[in-house]
Tab-separated table of C-alpha atoms and ligand atoms in Angstrom:
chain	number	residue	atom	x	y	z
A	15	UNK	CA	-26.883	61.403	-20.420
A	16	UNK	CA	-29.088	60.548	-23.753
A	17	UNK	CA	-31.775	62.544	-21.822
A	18	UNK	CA	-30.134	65.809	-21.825
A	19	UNK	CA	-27.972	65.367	-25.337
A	20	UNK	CA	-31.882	65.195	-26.777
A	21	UNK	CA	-32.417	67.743	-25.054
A	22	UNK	CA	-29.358	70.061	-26.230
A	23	UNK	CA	-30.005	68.668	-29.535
A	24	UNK	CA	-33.256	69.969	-29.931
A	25	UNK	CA	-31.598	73.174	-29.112
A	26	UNK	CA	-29.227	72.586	-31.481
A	27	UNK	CA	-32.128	72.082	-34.499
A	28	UNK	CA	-31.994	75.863	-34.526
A	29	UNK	CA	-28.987	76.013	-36.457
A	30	UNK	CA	-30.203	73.768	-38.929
A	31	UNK	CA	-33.943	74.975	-39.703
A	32	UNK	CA	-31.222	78.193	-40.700
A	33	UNK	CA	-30.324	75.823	-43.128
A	34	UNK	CA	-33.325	74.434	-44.591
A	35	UNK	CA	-33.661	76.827	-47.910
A	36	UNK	CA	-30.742	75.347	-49.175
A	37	UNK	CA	-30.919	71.907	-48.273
A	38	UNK	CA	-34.168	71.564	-50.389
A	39	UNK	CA	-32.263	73.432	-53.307
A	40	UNK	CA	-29.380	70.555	-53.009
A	41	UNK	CA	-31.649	67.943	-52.616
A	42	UNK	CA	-34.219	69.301	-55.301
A	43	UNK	CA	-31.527	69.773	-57.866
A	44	UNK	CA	-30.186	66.107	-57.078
A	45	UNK	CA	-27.328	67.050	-55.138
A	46	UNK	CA	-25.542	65.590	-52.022
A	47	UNK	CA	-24.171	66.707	-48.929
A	48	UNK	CA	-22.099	63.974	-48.570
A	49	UNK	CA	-18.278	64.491	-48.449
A	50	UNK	CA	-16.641	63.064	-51.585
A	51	UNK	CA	-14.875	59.634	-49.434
A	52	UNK	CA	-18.263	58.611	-48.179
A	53	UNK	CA	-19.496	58.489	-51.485
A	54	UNK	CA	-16.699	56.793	-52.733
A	55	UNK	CA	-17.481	54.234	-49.662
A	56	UNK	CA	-21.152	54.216	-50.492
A	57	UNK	CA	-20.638	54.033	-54.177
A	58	UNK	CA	-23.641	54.348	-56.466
A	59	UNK	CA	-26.712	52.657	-54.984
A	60	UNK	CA	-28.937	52.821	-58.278
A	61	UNK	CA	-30.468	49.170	-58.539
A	62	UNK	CA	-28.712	47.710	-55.685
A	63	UNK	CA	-30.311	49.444	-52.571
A	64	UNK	CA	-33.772	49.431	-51.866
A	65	UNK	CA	-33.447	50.154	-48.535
A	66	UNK	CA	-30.972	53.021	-46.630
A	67	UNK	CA	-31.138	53.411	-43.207
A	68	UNK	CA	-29.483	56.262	-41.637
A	69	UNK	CA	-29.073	56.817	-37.730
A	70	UNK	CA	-28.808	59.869	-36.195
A	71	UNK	CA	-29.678	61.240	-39.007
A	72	UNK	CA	-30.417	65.595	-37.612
A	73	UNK	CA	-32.825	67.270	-40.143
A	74	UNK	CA	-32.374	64.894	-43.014
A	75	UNK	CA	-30.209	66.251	-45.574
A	76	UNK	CA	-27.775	63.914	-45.548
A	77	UNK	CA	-30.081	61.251	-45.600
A	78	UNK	CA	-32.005	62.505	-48.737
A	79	UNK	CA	-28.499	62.476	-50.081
A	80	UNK	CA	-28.443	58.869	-49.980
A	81	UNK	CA	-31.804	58.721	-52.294
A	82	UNK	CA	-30.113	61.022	-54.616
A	83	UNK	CA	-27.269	57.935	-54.671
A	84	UNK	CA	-29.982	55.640	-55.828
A	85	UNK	CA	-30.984	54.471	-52.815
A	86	UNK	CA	-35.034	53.242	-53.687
A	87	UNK	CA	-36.184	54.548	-50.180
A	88	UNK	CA	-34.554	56.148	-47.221
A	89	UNK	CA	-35.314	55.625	-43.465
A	90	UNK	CA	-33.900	58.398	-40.854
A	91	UNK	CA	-33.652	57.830	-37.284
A	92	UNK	CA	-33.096	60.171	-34.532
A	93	UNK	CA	-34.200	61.430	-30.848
A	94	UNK	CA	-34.902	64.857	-31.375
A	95	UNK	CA	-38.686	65.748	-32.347
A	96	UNK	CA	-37.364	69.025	-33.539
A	97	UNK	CA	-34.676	67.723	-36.183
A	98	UNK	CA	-37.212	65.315	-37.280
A	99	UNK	CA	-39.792	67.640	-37.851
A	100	UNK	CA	-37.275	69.162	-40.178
A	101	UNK	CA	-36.630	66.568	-42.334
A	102	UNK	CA	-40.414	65.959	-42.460
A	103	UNK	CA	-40.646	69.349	-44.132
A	104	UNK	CA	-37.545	68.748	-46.451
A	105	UNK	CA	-39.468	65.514	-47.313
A	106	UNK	CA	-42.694	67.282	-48.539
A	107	UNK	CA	-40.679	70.058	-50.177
A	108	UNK	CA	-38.745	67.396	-52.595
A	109	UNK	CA	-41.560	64.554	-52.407
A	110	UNK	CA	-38.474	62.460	-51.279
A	111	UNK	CA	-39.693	58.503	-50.297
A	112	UNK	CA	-38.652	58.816	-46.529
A	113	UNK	CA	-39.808	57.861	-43.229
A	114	UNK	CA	-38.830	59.133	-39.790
A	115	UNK	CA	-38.349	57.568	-36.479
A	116	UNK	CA	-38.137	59.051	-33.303
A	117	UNK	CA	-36.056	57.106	-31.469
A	118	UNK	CA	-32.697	56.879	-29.675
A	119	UNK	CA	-30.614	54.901	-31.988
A	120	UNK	CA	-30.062	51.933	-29.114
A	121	UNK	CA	-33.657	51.566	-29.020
A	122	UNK	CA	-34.184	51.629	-32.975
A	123	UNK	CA	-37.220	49.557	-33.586
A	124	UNK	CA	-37.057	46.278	-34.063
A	125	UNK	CA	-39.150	45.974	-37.386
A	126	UNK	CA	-36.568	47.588	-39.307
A	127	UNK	CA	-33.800	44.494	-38.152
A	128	UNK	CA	-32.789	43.145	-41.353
A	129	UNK	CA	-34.030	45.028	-43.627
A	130	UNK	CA	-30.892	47.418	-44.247
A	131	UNK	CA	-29.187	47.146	-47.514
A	132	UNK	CA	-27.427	50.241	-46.870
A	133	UNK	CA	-26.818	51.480	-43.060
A	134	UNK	CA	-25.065	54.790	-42.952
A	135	UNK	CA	-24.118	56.868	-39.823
A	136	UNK	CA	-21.587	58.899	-38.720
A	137	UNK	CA	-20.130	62.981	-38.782
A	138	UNK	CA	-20.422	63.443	-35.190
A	139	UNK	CA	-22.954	60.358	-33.976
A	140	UNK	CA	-20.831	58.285	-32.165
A	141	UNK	CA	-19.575	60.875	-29.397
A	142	UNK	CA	-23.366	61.199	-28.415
A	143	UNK	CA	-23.936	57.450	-27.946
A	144	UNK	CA	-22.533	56.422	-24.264
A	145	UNK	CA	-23.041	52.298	-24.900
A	146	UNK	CA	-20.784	51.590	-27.652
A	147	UNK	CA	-21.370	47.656	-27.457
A	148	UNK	CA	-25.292	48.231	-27.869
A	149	UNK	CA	-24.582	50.414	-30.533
A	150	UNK	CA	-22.826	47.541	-32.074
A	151	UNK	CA	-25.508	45.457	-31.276
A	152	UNK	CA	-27.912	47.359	-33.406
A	153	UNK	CA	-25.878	47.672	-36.677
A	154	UNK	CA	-25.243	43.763	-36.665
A	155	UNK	CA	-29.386	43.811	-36.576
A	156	UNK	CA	-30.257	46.283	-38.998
A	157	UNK	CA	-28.259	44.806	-41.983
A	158	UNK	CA	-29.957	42.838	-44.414
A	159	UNK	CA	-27.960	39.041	-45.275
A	160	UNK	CA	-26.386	41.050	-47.931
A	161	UNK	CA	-26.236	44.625	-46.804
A	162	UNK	CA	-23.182	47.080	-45.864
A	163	UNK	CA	-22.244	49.532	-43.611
A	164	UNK	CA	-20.550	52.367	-43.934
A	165	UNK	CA	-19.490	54.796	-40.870
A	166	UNK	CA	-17.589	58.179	-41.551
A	167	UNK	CA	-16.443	59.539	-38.413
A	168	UNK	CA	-14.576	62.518	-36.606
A	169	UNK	CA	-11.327	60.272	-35.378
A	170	UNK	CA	-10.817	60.040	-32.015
A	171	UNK	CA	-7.112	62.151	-32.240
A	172	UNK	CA	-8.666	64.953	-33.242
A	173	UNK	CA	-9.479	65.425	-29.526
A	174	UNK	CA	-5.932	65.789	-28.422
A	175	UNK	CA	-5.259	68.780	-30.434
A	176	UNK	CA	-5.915	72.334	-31.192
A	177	UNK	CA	-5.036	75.320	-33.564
A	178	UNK	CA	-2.443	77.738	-31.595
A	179	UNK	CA	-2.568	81.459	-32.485
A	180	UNK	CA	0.229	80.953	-35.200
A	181	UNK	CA	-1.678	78.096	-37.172
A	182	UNK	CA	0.541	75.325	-35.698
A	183	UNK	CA	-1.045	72.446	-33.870
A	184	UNK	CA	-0.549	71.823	-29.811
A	185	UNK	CA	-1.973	69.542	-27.528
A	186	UNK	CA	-5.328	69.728	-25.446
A	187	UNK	CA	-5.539	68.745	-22.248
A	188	UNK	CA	-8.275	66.314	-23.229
A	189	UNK	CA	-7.957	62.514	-21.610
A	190	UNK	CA	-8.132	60.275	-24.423
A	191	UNK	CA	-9.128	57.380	-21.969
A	192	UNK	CA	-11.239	59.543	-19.515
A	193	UNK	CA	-14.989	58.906	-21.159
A	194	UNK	CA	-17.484	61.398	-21.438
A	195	UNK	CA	-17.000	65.454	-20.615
A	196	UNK	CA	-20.187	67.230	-19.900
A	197	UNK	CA	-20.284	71.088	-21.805
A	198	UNK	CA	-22.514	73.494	-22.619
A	199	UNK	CA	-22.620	75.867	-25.780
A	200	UNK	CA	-21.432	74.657	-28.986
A	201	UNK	CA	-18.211	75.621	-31.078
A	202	UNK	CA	-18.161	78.481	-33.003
A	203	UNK	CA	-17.271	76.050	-36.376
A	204	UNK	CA	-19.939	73.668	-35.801
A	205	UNK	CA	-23.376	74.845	-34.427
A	206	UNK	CA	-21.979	78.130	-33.167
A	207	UNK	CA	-24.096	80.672	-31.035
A	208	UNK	CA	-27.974	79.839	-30.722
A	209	UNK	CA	-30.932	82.412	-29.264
A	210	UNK	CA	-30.467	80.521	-25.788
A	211	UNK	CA	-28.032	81.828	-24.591
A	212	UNK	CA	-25.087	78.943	-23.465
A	213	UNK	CA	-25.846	79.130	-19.655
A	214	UNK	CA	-29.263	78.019	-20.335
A	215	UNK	CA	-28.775	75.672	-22.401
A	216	UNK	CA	-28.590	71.812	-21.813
A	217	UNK	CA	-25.901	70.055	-20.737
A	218	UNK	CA	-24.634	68.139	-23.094
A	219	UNK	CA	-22.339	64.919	-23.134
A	220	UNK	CA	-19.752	63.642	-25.566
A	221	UNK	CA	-16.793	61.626	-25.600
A	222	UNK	CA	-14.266	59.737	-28.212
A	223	UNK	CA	-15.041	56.563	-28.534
A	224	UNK	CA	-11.061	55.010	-29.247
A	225	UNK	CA	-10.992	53.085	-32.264
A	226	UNK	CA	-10.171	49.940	-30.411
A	227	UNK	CA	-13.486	50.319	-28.656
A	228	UNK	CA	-15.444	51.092	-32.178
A	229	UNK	CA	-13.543	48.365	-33.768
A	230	UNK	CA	-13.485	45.765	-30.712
A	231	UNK	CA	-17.501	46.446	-30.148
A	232	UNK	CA	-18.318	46.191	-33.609
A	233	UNK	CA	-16.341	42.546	-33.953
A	234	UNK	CA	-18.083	41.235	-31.076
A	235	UNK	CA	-21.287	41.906	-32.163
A	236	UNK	CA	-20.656	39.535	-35.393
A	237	UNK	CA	-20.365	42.783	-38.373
A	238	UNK	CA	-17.950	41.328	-40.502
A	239	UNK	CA	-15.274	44.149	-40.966
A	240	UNK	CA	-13.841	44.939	-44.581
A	241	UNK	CA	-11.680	48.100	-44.414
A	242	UNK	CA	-11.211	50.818	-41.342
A	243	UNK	CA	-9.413	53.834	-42.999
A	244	UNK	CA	-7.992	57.377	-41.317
A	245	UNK	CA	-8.363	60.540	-43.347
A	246	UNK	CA	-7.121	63.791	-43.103
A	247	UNK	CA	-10.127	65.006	-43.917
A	248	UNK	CA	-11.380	68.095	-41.394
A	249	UNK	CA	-15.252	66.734	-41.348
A	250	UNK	CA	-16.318	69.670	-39.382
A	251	UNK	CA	-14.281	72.422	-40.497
A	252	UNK	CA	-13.394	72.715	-36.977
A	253	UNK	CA	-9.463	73.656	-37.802
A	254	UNK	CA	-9.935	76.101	-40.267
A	255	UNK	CA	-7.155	78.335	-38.985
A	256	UNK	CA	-4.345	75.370	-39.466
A	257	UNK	CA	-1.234	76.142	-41.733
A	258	UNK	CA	-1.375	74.586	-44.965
A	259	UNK	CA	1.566	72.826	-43.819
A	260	UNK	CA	0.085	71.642	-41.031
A	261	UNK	CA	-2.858	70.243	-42.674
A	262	UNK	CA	-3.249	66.537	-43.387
A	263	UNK	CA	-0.706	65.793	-40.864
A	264	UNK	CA	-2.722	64.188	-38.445
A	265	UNK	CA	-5.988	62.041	-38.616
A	266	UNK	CA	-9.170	64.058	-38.472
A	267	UNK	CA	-11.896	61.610	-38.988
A	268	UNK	CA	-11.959	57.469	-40.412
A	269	UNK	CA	-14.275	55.239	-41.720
A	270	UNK	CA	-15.412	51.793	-41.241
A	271	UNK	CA	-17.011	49.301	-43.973
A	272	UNK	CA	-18.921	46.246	-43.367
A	273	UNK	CA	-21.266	43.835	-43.843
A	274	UNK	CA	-24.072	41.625	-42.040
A	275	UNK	CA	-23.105	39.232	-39.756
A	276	UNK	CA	-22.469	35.906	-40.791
A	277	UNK	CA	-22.068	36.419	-44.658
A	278	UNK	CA	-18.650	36.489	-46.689
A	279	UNK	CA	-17.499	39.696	-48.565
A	280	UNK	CA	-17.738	40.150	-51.908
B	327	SAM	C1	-24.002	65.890	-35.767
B	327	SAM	S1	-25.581	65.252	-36.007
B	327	SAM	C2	-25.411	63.874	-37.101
B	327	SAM	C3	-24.680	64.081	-38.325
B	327	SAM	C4	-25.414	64.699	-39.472
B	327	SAM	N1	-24.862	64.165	-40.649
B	327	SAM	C5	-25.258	66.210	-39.484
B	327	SAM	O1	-24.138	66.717	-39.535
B	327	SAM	O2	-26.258	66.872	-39.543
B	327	SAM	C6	-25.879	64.319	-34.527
B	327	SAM	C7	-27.325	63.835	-34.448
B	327	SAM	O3	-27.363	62.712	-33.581
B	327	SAM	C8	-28.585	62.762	-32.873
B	327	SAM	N2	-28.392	61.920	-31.691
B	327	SAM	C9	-27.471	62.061	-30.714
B	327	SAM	N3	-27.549	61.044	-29.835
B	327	SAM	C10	-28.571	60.243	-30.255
B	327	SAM	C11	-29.141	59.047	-29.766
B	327	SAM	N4	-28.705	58.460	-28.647
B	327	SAM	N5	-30.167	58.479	-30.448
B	327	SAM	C12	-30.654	59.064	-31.580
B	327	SAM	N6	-30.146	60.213	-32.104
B	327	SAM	C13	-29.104	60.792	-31.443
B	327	SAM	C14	-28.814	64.244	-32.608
B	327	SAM	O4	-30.168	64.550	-32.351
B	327	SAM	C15	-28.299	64.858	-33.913
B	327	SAM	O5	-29.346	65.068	-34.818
């Protein structure tokens, strides 16, 4: 399943080299594409970060956003040549201090373990990653004794419902506990239509990981949780049609803070 989501995500890269004159203007100009809760989660990292590590981390933007937080340099990981290739070119464009790994995130290399003062992930990661526990299992290693980690997330509800023609929410017919759905073609809000057409494209598979498996996965592997949060925040703009009435109703995404195994909070 990781095989053919690199796959489709290299597909996917499309949509974001469309996207690559402005993200060196935001970057350039010192901006960030990060939504305004994760920065409150991240907070400024200006003498207290010299190293963010972000996984799945597409073409880079948000990533470079971190070094525009302070962060002294930022690592991005992901499996798709094509994204990376990307943020190589954002890199040189903004003489950003960055490195790229190719890798899928359960196999992120081993001489980065430790060595994350700030470990970021999240807006549409998790539903890729099909082993949640050795997803776990590689946060707990990447965080420096006195590092954090911050996740920002679509929430798992969001599955179960829809826009109807009059703006009011219904129900999907997804199965919250079934695992992961195989697709093609993207949604119109999100990566929308590429060049291949969807028939050709790679099949693709997601799922929502419940947040008793993120939460449960993530306490067994030892990261010592401070806060998990549900927002009304639409982190995909994938219900723009909803009333305004029916906005903020139900969760649309949540976030998770924590910090290194084995160490006490501030
Ligand atoms: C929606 S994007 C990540 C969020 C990013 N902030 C964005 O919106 O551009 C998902 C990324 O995860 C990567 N990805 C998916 N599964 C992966 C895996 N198992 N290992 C590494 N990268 C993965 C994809 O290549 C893609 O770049």
């Amino acid at each position: 399943m990781h095989a053919a989501n690199r796959q489709a995500w290299d597909e996917a890269a499309e949509r974001y080299e469309g996207w690559f004159a402005e993200a060196v203007a935001l970057i350039s100009s010192g901006g960030s594409n990060l939504f305004p809760v994760e920065e409150q989660l991240i907070g400024d990292l200006h003498g207290r970060c010299r190293r963010a590590i972000h996984l799945q981390c597409a073409g880079g933007r948000d990533t470079l956003s971190l070094w525009n937080l302070g962060a002294d340099e930022v690592i991005g990981l992901d499996f798709s040549p094509r994204m990376l290739d990307l943020a190589r070119r954002l890199t040189a464009a903004v003489g950003a201090p960055a490195t790229w790994i190719e890798a899928d995130v359960l196999e992120t290399p081993h001489a980065l373990d430790g060595t994350a003062d700030l470990l970021y992930t999240g807006r549409g990661s998790l539903m890729w990653v099909q082993d949640i526990d050795r997803w776990a299992a590689v946060i707990a290693r990447l965080l420096s004794p006195t590092g954090r980690f911050v996740l920002f997330e679509g929430h798992p509800a969001e599955w179960l419902f829809d826009v109807a023609e009059d703006g009011r929410w219904i129900a999907t017919d997804y199965d919250y506990f079934a695992g992961p759905e195989a697709s093609k073609g993207w949604e119109p809000g999100y990566i929308d239509h590429l060049s291949l057409a969807d028939d050709d494209q790679s099949t693709k598979f997601a799922r929502a990981w419940t947040l008793g498996e993120v939460v449960t996965a993530l306490l067994q592997a030892g990261v010592r949780l401070e806060r998990l949060t549900e927002h009304n925040v639409d982190w995909w703009s994938g219900h723009g049609d909803a009333l305004p009435e029916e906005r903020g109703r139900i969760p649309l995404s949540f976030s998770i803070v924590g910090r290194a195994p084995g160490r006490p909070a501030d």
